[in-house]
CSV table of C-alpha atoms and ligand atoms in Angstrom, one decimal:
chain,number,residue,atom,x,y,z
A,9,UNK,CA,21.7,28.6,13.0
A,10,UNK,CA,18.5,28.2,11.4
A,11,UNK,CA,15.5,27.1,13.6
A,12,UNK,CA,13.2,24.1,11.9
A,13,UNK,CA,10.0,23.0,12.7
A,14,UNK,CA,11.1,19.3,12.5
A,15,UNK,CA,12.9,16.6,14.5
A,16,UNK,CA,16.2,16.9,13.8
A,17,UNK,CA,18.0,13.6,11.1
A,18,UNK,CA,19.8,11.1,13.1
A,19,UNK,CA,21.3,9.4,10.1
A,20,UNK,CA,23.9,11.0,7.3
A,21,UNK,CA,25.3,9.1,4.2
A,22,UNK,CA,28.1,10.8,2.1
A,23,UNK,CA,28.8,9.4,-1.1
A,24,UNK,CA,32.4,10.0,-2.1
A,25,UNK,CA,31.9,9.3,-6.6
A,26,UNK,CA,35.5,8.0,-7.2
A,27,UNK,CA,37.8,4.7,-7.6
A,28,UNK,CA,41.3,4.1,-9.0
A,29,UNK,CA,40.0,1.7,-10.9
A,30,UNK,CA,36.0,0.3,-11.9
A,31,UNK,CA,36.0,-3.1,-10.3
A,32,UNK,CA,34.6,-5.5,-13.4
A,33,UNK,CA,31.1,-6.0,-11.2
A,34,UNK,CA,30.6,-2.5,-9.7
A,35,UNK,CA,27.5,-1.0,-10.6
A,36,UNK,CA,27.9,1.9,-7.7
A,37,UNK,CA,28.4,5.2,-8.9
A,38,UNK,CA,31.8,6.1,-9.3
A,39,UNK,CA,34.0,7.5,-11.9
A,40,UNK,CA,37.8,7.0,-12.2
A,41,UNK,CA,39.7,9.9,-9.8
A,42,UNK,CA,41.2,13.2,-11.2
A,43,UNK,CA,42.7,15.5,-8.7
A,44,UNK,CA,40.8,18.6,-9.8
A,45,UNK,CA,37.5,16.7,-10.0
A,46,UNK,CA,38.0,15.7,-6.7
A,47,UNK,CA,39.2,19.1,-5.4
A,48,UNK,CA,35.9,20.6,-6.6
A,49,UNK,CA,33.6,17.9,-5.1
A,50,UNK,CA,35.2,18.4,-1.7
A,51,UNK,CA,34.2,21.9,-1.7
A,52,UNK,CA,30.4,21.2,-3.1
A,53,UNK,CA,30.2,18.7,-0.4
A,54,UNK,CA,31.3,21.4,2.0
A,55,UNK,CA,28.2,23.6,0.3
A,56,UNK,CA,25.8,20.5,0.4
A,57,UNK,CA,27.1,20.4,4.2
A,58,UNK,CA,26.4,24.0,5.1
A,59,UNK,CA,22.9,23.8,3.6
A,60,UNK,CA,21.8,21.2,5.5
A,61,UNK,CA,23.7,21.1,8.9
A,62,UNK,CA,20.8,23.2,10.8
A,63,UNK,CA,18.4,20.2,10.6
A,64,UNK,CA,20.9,17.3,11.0
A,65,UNK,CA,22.5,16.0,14.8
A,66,UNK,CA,23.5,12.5,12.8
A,67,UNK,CA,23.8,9.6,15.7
A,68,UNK,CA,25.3,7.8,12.6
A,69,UNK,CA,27.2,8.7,9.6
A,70,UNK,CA,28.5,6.2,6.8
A,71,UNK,CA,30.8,7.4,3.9
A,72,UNK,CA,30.6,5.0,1.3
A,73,UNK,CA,31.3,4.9,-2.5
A,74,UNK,CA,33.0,4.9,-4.2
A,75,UNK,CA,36.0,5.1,-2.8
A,76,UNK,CA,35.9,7.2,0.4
A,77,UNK,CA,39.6,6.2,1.0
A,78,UNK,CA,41.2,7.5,-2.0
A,79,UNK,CA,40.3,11.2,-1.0
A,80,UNK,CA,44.4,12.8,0.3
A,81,UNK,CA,44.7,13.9,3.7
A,82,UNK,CA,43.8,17.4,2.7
A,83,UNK,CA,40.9,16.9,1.5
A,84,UNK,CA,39.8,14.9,4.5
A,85,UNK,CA,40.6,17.2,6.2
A,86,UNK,CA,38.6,19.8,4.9
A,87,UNK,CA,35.8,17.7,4.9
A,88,UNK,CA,36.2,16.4,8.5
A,89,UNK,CA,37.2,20.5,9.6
A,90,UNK,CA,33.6,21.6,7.9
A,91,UNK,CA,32.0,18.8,9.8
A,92,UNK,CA,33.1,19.8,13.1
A,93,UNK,CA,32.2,23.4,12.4
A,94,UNK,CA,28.2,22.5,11.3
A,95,UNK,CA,28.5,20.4,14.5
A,96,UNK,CA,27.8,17.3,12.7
A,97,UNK,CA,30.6,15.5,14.7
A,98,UNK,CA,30.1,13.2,17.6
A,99,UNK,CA,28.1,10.7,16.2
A,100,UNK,CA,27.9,7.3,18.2
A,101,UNK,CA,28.8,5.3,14.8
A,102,UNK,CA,30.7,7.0,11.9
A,103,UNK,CA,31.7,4.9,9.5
A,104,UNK,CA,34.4,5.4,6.6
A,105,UNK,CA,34.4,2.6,3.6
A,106,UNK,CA,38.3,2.6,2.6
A,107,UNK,CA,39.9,0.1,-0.4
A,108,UNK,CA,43.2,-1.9,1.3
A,109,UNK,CA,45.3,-0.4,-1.7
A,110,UNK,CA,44.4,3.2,-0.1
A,111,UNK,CA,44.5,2.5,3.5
A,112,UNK,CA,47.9,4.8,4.9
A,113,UNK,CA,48.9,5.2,8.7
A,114,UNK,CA,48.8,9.5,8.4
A,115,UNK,CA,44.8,9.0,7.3
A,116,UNK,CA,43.9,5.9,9.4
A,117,UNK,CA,44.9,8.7,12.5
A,118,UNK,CA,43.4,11.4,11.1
A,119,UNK,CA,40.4,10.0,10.6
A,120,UNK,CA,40.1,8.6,14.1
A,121,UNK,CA,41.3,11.7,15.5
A,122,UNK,CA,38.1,13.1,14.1
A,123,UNK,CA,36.0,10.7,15.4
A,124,UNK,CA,35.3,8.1,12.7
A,125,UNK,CA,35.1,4.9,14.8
A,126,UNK,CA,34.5,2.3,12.4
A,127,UNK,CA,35.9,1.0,9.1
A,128,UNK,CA,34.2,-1.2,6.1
A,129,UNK,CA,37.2,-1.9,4.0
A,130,UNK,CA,35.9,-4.0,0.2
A,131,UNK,CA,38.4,-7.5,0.5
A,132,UNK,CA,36.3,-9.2,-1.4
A,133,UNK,CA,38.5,-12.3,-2.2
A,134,UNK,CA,41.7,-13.2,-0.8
A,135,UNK,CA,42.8,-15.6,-3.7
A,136,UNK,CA,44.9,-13.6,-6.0
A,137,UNK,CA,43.8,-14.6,-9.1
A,138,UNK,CA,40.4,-13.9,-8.3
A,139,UNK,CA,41.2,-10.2,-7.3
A,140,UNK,CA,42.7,-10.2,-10.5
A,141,UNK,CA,39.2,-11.4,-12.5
A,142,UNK,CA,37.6,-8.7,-10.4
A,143,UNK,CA,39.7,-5.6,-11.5
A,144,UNK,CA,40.3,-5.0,-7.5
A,145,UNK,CA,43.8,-2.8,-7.4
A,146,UNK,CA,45.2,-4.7,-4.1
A,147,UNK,CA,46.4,-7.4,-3.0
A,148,UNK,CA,45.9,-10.3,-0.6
A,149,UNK,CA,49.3,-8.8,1.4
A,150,UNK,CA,47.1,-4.9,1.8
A,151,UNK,CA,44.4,-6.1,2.8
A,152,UNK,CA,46.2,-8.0,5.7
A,153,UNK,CA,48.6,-4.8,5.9
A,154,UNK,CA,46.0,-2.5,5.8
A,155,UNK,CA,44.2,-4.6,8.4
A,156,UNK,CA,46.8,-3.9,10.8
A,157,UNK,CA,47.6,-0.2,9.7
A,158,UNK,CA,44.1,0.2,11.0
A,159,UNK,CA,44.2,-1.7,14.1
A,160,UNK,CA,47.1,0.3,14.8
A,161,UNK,CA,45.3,3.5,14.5
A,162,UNK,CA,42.9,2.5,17.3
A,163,UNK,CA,40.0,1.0,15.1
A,164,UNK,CA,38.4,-1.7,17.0
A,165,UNK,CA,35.1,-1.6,14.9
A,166,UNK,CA,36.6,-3.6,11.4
A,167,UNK,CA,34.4,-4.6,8.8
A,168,UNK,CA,34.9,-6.6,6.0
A,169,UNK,CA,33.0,-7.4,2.8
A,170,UNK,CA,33.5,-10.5,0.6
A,171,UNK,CA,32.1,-11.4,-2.3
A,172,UNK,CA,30.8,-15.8,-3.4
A,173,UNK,CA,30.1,-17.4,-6.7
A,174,UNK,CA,32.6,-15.4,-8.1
A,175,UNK,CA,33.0,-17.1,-11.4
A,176,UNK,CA,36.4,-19.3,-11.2
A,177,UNK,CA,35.7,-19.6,-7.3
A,178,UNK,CA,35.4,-23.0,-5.9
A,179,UNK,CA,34.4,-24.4,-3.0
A,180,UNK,CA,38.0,-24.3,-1.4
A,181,UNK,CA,39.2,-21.1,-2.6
A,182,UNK,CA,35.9,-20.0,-1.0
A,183,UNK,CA,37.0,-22.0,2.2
A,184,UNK,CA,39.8,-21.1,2.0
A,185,UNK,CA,39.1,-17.1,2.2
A,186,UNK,CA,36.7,-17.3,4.7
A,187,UNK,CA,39.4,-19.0,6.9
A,188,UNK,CA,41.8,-16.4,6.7
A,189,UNK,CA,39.3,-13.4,6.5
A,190,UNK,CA,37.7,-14.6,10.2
A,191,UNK,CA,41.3,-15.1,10.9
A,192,UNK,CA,41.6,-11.3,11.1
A,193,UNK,CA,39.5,-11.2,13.9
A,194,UNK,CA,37.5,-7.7,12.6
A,195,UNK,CA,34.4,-7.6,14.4
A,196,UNK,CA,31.6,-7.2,11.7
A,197,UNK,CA,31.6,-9.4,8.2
A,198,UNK,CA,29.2,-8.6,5.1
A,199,UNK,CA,29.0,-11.0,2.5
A,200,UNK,CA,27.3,-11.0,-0.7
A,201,UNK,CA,26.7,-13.6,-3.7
A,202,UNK,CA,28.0,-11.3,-7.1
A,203,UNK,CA,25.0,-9.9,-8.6
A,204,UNK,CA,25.3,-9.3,-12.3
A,205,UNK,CA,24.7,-5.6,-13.0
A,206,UNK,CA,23.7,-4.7,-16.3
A,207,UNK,CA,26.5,-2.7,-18.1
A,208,UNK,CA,29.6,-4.1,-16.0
A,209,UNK,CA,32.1,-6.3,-17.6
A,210,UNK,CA,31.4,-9.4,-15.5
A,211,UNK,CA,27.5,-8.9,-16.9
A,212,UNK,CA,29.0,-9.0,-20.9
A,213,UNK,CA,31.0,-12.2,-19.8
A,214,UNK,CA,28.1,-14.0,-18.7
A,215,UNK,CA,25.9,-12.5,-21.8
A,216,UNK,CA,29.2,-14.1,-24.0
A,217,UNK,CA,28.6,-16.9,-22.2
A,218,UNK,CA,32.3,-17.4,-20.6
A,219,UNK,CA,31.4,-18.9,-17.7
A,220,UNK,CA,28.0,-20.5,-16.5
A,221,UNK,CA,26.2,-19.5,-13.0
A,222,UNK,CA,26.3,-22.2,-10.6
A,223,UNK,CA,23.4,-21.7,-8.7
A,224,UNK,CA,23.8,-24.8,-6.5
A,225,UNK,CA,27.3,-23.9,-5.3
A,226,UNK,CA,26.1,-20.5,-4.7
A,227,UNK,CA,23.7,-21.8,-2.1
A,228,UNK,CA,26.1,-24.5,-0.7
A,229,UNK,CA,28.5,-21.2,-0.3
A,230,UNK,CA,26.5,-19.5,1.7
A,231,UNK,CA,25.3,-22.3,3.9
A,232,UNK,CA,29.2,-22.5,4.3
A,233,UNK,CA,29.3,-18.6,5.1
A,234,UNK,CA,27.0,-19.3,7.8
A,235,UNK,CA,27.9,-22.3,9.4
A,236,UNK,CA,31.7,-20.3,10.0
A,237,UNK,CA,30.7,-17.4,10.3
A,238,UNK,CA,28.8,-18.5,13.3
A,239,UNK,CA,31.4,-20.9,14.5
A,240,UNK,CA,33.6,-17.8,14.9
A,241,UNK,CA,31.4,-16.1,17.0
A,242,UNK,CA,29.7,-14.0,14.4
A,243,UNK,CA,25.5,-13.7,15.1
A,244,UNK,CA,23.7,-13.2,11.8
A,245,UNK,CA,21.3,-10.1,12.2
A,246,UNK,CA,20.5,-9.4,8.3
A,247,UNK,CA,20.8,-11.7,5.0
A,248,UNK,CA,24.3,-11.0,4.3
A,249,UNK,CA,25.6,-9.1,7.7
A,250,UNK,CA,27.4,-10.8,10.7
A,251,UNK,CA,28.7,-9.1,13.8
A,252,UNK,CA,30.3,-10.0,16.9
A,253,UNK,CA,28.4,-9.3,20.3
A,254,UNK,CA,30.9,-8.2,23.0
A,255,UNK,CA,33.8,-9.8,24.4
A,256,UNK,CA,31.2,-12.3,26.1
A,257,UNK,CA,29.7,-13.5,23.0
A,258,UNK,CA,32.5,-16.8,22.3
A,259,UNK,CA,31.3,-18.4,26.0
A,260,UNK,CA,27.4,-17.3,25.6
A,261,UNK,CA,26.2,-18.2,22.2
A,262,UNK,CA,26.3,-21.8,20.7
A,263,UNK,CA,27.4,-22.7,17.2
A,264,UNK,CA,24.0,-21.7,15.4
A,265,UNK,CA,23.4,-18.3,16.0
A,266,UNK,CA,20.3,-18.4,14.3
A,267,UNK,CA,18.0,-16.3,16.8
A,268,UNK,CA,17.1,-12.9,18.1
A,269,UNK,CA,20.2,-12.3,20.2
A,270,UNK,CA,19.0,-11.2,23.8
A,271,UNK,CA,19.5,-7.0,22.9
A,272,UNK,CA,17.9,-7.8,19.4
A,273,UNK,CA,20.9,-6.9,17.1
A,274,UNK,CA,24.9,-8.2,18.1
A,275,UNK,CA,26.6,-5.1,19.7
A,276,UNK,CA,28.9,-4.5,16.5
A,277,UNK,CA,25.9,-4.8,14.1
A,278,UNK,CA,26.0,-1.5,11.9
A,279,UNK,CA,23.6,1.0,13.4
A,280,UNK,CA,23.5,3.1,10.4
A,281,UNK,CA,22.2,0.5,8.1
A,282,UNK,CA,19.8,-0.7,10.7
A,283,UNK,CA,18.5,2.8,10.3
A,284,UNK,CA,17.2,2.1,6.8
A,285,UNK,CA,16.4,-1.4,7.3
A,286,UNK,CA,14.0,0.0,9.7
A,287,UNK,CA,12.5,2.6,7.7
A,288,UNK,CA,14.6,5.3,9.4
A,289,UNK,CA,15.1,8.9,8.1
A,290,UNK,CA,18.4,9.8,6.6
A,291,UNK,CA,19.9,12.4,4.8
A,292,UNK,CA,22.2,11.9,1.3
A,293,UNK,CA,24.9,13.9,0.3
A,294,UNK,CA,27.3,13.6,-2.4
A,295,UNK,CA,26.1,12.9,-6.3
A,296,UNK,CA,23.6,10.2,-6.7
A,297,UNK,CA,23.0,9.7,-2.9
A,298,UNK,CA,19.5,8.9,-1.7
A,299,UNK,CA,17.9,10.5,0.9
A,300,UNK,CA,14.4,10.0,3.1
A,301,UNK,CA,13.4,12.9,5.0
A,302,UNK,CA,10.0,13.5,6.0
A,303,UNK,CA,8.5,10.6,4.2
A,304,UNK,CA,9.9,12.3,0.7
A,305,UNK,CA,12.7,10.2,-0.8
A,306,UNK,CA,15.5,12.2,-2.5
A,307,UNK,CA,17.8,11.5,-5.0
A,308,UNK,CA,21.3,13.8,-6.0
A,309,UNK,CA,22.0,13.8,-9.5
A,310,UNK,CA,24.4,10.8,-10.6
A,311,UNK,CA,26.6,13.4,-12.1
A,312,UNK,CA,29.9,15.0,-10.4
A,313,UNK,CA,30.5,17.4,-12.9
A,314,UNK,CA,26.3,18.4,-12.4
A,315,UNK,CA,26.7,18.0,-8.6
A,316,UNK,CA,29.2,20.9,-8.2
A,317,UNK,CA,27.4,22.6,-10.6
A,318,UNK,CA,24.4,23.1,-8.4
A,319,UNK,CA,26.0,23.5,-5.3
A,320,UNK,CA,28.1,26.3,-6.9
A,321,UNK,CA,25.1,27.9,-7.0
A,322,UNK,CA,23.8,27.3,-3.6
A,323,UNK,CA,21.7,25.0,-4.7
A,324,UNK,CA,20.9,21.4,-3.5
A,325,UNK,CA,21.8,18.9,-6.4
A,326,UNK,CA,18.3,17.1,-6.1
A,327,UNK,CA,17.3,15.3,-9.5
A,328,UNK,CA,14.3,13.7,-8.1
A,329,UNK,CA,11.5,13.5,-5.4
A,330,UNK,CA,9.3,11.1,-4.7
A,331,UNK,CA,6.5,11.1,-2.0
A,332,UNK,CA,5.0,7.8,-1.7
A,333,UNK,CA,1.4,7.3,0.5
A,334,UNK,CA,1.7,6.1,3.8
A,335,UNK,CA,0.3,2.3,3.3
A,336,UNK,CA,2.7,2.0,-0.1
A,337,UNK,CA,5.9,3.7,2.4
A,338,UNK,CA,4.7,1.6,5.0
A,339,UNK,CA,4.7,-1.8,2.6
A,340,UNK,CA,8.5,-1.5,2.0
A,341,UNK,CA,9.4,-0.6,5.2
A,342,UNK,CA,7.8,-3.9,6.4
A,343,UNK,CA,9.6,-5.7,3.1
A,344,UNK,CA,13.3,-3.9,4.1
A,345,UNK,CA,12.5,-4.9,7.7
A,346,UNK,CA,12.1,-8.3,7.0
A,347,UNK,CA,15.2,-8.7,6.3
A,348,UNK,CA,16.7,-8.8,9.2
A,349,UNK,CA,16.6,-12.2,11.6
A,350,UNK,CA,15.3,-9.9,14.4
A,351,UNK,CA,12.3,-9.2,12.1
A,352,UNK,CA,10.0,-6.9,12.4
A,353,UNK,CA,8.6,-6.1,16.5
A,354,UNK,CA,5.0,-5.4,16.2
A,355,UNK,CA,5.2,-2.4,18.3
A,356,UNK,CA,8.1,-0.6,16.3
A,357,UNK,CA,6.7,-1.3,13.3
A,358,UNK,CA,3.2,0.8,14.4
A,359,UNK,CA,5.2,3.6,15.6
A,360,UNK,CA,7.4,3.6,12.4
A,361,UNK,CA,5.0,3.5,9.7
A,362,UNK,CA,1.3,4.4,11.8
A,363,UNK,CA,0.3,0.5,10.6
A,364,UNK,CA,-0.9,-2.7,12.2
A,365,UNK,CA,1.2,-5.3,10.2
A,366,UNK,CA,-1.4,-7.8,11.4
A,367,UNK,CA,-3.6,-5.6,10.4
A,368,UNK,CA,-3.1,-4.7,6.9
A,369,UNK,CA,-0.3,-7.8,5.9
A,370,UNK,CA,-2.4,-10.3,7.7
A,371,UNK,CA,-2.9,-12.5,5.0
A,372,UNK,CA,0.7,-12.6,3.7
A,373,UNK,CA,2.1,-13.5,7.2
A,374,UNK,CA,-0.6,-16.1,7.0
A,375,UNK,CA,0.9,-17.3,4.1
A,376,UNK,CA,4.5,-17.0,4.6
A,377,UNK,CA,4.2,-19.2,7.6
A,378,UNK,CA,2.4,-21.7,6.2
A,379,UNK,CA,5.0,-21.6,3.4
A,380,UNK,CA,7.5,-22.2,5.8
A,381,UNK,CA,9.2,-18.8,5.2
A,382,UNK,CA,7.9,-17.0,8.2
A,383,UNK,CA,7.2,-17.4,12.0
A,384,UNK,CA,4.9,-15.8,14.3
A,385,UNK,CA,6.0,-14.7,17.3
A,386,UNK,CA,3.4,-12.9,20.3
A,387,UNK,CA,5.4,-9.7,19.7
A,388,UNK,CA,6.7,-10.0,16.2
A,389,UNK,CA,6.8,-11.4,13.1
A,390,UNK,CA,10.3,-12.9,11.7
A,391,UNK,CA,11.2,-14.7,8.2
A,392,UNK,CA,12.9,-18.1,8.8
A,393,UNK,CA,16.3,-19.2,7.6
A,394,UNK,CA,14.5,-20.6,4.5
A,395,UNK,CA,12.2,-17.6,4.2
A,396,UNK,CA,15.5,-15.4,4.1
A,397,UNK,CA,17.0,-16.8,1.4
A,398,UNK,CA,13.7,-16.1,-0.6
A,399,UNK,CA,13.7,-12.4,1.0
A,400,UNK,CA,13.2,-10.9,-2.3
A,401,UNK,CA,10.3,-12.7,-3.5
A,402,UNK,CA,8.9,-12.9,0.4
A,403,UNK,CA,9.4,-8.7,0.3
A,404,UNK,CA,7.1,-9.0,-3.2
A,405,UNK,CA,3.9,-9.2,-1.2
A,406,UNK,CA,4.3,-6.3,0.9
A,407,UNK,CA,4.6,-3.7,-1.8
A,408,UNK,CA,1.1,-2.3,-2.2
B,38,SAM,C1,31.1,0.6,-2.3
B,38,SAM,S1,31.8,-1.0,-2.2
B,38,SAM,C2,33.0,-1.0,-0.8
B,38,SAM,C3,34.2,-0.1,-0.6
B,38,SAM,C4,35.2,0.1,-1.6
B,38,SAM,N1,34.7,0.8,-2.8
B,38,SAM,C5,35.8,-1.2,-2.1
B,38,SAM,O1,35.3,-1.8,-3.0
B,38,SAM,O2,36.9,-1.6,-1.6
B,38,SAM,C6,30.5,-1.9,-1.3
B,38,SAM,C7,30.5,-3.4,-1.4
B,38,SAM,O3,29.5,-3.9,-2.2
B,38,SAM,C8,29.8,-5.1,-2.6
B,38,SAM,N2,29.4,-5.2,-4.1
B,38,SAM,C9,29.5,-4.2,-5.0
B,38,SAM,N3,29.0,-4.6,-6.2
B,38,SAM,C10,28.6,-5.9,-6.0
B,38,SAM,C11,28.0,-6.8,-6.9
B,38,SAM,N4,27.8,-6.6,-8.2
B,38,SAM,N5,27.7,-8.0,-6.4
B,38,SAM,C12,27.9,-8.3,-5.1
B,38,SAM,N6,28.4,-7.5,-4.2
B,38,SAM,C13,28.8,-6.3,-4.7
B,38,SAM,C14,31.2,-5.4,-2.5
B,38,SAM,O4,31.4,-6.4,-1.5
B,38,SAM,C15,31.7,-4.0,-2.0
B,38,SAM,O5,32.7,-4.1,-1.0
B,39,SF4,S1,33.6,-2.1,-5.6
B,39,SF4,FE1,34.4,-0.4,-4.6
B,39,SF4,S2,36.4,0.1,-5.6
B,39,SF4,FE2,35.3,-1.3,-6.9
B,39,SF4,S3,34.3,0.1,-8.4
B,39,SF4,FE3,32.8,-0.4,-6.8
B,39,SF4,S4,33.0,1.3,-5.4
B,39,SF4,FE4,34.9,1.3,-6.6
């Protein structure tokens, strides 16, 4: 094995380019799944593997999409077999995002066997009809199958993303779904309003005007995400992510769980996005990954065909670098920080990014608290519940 210079990366994300189907919002990268496409992707990621194992010893590792799931047992396999040659297994969190409508005993095992301890599976909705609007390929009954398929496989680290203001969703469907999604028990819940990405179906619909946006019941939705969310035991650590905090948490935390839990984030929070929110390093793999590494951001071409082009010739499939200076890095680290409830620790954020966020953002926390979007603690600096849902435009006057 090579020897390098640097600290070893703690953090890996694999993105795995395919999907039965393009859900009518999905801006991700992905292209619809052909067996040989995918055949030759596993092996570039192999390639992309090999060329990078000797400076990676990931404490985390995340395969998202895409549609990590839909990849057959063999190629898992390979994959996973590769992995525990370069020694990239072991990590403390490696996480696997799988679609219900591709969720099967044989791979829920094989992938624990291998050491993936933790699933994000895309729900979304659990009204049918609204599945249907969304160009989702399962079910309500796979998700809840699927559910148990993995529970059964020995995964007791469940995620689940839903989607609000879906056009067509009202305020009781939305109920509704978030009563039977908690009802699941997983331990970890992301939720997100639909964002309208340019060149997706649901973005023509609203340019046709065939529904409006109801901003007011978007908001009144997510109050209502919150309020149950927290009910059932769920802290809130970051905008749109709730996780569970032990098997203590129910007796310990009241109904709000508004605050910086006691260990900062909820037990089951996801370490490997914490990672970026905190300005962590990472490495990318798979076409149109991202990467941070050494204060360089990376980016793999958004191209499968160009991916395993590259890597055919032992190459890396890098379209672009980009190198920022430390104060501009050190500006969106604070504006990613922020959201999170835990904030941003004074301390941390000097030996992440070499800055004084007093310092250098002085003013703006000035500002943000007297706003009412921010609050000044002796040892860090956190956006309120109002300055959270104005994240964006708070993040605004970090960039520099
Ligand atoms: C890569 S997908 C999840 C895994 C898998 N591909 C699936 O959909 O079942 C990541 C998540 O991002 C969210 N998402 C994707 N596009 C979105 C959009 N336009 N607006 C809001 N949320 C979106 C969805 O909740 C989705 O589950
Ligand atoms: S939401 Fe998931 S399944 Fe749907 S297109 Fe995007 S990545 Fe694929």
């Amino acid at each position: 094995m090579l020897e390098t210079p640097y600290p070893t990366i703690e953090s890996l994300y694999v993105h795995v380019p395919f999907c039965a189907q393009k859900c009518a919002y999905c801006a991700f990268y992905s292209e619809a799944s052909n067996g040989e496409v995918i055949e030759r992707y596993t092996d570039a990621l192999v390639r992309e593997m090999e060329l990078c194992a000797h400076e990676l010893k990931p404490r985390t590792i995340f395969f998202g999409g895409g549609t990590p799931s839909l990849l057959n047992l063999k190629q898992w396999e390979k994959i996973l077999r590769a992995m525990e040659r370069l020694q990239l297994l072991g990590a403390e969190e490696f996480t696997v995002e799988c679609n219900p409508a591709t969720v099967s005993p044989d791979k829920a095992r094989l992938l624990r066997s291998f050491g993936v301890n933790r699933v994000s599976m895309g729900v979304q909705s659990l009204d049918e009809a609204l599945l249907d609007r969304l160009g989702r390929i399962h079910s309500r009954e796979m998700v809840f199958k699927s559910f148990d398929v993995l529970r059964k496989a020995g995964f007791d680290n469940v995620n689940i993303d839903l989607m609000f203001a879906i056009p067509g969703q009202t305020m009781e469907i939305w109920r509704a779904t978030l009563t039977e999604a908690i009802a699941l028990g997983s331990e970890h819940l992301s939720s997100y309003e639909v964002i309208y990405e340019e060149d997706t179906p649901l973005f023509a619909q609203l340019q046709a005007k065939e529904f409006d946006v109801d901003e007011d019941l978007a908001c009144e939705m997510y109050e209502e995400l919150i309020g149950r969310a927290g009910g059932a035991g769920f802290w809130q650590y970051e905008i749109a992510n709730f996780a569970k905090d032990g098997p203590q948490a129910e007796e310990q935390v009241p109904s709000s769980k508004f605050q910086v839990p006691e260990a900062e984030f909820p037990s089951r929070a996801c370490r490997h996005n914490i990672n970026y929110w905190r300005g962590g390093s990472f490495y990318g793999l798979g076409p149109s990954a991202t990467g941070y590494v050494r204060g360089v951001r990376t980016k793999n071409w958004p191209n499968t065909q160009l991916y395993c082009e590259q890597l055919e010739k032992g190459q890396r499939a890098i379209e672009s670098r980009e190198e920022l200076s430390p104060l501009a890095r050190a500006g969106e680290t604070a504006a990613f920080g922020l959201r999170m409830v835990a904030g941003w620790p004074f301390e941390d954020f000097r030996r992440t990014t070499g800055h004084d966020l007093r310092g250098e953002w002085g003013d703006e926390l000035k500002q943000l608290t007297e706003r009412g979007w921010g609050r000044m603690a002796p040892e860090r600096f956190q956006l309120t519940r109002q300055g959270l849902r104005f994240a964006d435009a708070a993040a605004e006057m970090f960039l520099r």
